[in-house]
Each structure stands twice: as structure tokens, then as C-alpha cells.
């Protein structure tokens, strides 16, 4: 059975980081064309900070610096946010 550290590491490396990096690429394209808004700039800063946080979590996992309960808490928090984000997008499409 996969342990929580492996599940969390997989979630961060294969889901969260690629999504954040893709979103940042889109924001950087807006920056290159000078068509970004203040909200875009703020989103870019938030996503860059979030990416650093994800990298920090990976470092903690690699160094085995916390217990499984904390890894589980982080994993659950990320999954909850993913679910909320998906629900928001589903609700947007059903407001016709």
C-alpha cells in the first residue's frame, strides 16, 4: 500500500506543480504582450509563492522532517481545494 508521503509527493509533482506552472506560463504570455491586468499580476505573485510552497513541501518529504499525520493533513487540504475548484467550475457552467 502506498504511504501518505508517496501519495502527497505524487500529487504535488504530477498534479499541482504542472497545473501551477501551466497557469503561470499563461500569465507570463499576458505579461509579454503587455495585456495583463492588476488581477493577473496579483495572481502571478500568488502562483509563484504557491509554487515555492509546493517545492518546500517536497523538500520536507525528502528530508522526512514531519510525521504522517501532518502529511495527511496537507494531502487532505490540497484534495479539498481541488474538489472546491472543480465544483466552482461545474457551477459556472450550470448558471444558464
Protein backbone atom coordinates (compact mmCIF):
# COMPACT_ATOMS: atom_id res chain seq x y z
CA UNK A 1 0.00 0.00 0.00
CA UNK A 2 1.21 3.45 -0.91
CA UNK A 3 2.02 5.55 2.13
CA UNK A 4 0.82 9.12 2.62
CA UNK A 5 4.23 10.65 1.88
CA UNK A 6 4.30 8.94 -1.50
CA UNK A 7 0.72 9.96 -2.25
CA UNK A 8 1.43 13.56 -1.29
CA UNK A 9 4.66 13.67 -3.29
CA UNK A 10 2.88 12.22 -6.33
CA UNK A 11 0.02 14.71 -6.01
CA UNK A 12 2.41 17.64 -5.81
CA UNK A 13 4.80 16.52 -8.55
CA UNK A 14 2.26 15.18 -11.04
CA UNK A 15 -0.83 17.30 -10.48
CA UNK A 16 -0.27 20.51 -8.57
CA UNK A 17 3.09 21.71 -9.87
CA UNK A 18 2.28 21.08 -13.55
CA UNK A 19 -1.04 22.92 -13.19
CA UNK A 20 0.56 25.88 -11.40
CA UNK A 21 3.38 26.03 -13.95
CA UNK A 22 0.90 25.92 -16.85
CA UNK A 23 -1.16 28.71 -15.31
CA UNK A 24 2.00 30.77 -14.75
CA UNK A 25 3.00 30.27 -18.39
CA UNK A 26 -0.36 31.71 -19.45
CA UNK A 27 0.15 34.67 -17.13
CA UNK A 28 3.68 35.22 -18.47
CA UNK A 29 2.27 35.33 -22.01
CA UNK A 30 -0.04 38.13 -20.93
CA UNK A 31 2.96 39.92 -19.46
CA UNK A 32 4.90 39.56 -22.72
CA UNK A 33 2.06 41.13 -24.69
CA UNK A 34 1.56 43.79 -22.02
CA UNK A 35 -2.12 42.83 -21.74
CA UNK A 36 -2.15 41.76 -18.10
CA UNK A 37 -4.46 43.33 -15.55
CA UNK A 38 -3.72 44.10 -11.91
CA UNK A 39 -5.58 40.89 -11.04
CA UNK A 40 -3.28 38.96 -13.38
CA UNK A 41 -0.23 40.46 -11.69
CA UNK A 42 -1.56 39.51 -8.27
CA UNK A 43 -2.41 36.00 -9.48
CA UNK A 44 1.13 35.66 -10.83
CA UNK A 45 2.62 36.61 -7.48
CA UNK A 46 0.29 34.22 -5.65
CA UNK A 47 1.06 31.34 -8.02
CA UNK A 48 4.81 31.94 -7.78
CA UNK A 49 4.54 31.87 -3.97
CA UNK A 50 2.38 28.76 -4.12
CA UNK A 51 4.93 27.02 -6.35
CA UNK A 52 7.64 27.78 -3.78
CA UNK A 53 5.41 26.38 -1.04
CA UNK A 54 4.92 23.18 -3.03
CA UNK A 55 8.68 22.90 -3.52
CA UNK A 56 9.13 23.38 0.23
CA UNK A 57 6.68 20.57 0.97
CA UNK A 58 8.64 18.31 -1.39
CA UNK A 59 11.85 19.22 0.45
CA UNK A 60 10.26 18.33 3.79
CA UNK A 61 9.11 15.00 2.35
CA UNK A 62 12.59 14.24 1.02
CA UNK A 63 14.17 15.08 4.37
CA UNK A 64 11.45 13.17 6.24
CA UNK A 65 11.06 16.09 8.66
CA UNK A 66 7.49 15.60 9.79
CA UNK A 67 5.06 12.87 10.76
CA UNK A 68 2.47 11.04 8.68
CA UNK A 69 -0.40 12.93 10.33
CA UNK A 70 0.98 16.22 9.03
CA UNK A 71 1.48 14.75 5.55
CA UNK A 72 -2.12 13.52 5.68
CA UNK A 73 -3.34 16.97 6.74
CA UNK A 74 -1.54 18.61 3.81
CA UNK A 75 -2.79 15.96 1.39
CA UNK A 76 -6.39 16.36 2.60
CA UNK A 77 -6.13 20.15 2.37
CA UNK A 78 -4.91 20.01 -1.24
CA UNK A 79 -7.58 17.48 -2.22
CA UNK A 80 -10.28 19.62 -0.61
CA UNK A 81 -9.10 22.65 -2.58
CA UNK A 82 -9.05 20.67 -5.80
CA UNK A 83 -12.61 19.49 -5.16
CA UNK A 84 -13.81 23.02 -4.35
CA UNK A 85 -12.15 24.33 -7.51
CA UNK A 86 -13.82 21.64 -9.62
CA UNK A 87 -17.20 22.37 -8.03
CA UNK A 88 -16.82 26.08 -8.79
CA UNK A 89 -16.19 25.32 -12.46
CA UNK A 90 -19.14 22.92 -12.62
CA UNK A 91 -21.43 25.56 -11.10
CA UNK A 92 -20.26 28.22 -13.56
CA UNK A 93 -21.36 26.03 -16.45
CA UNK A 94 -24.82 25.42 -14.94
CA UNK A 95 -25.87 29.01 -14.38
CA UNK A 96 -27.53 29.40 -17.77
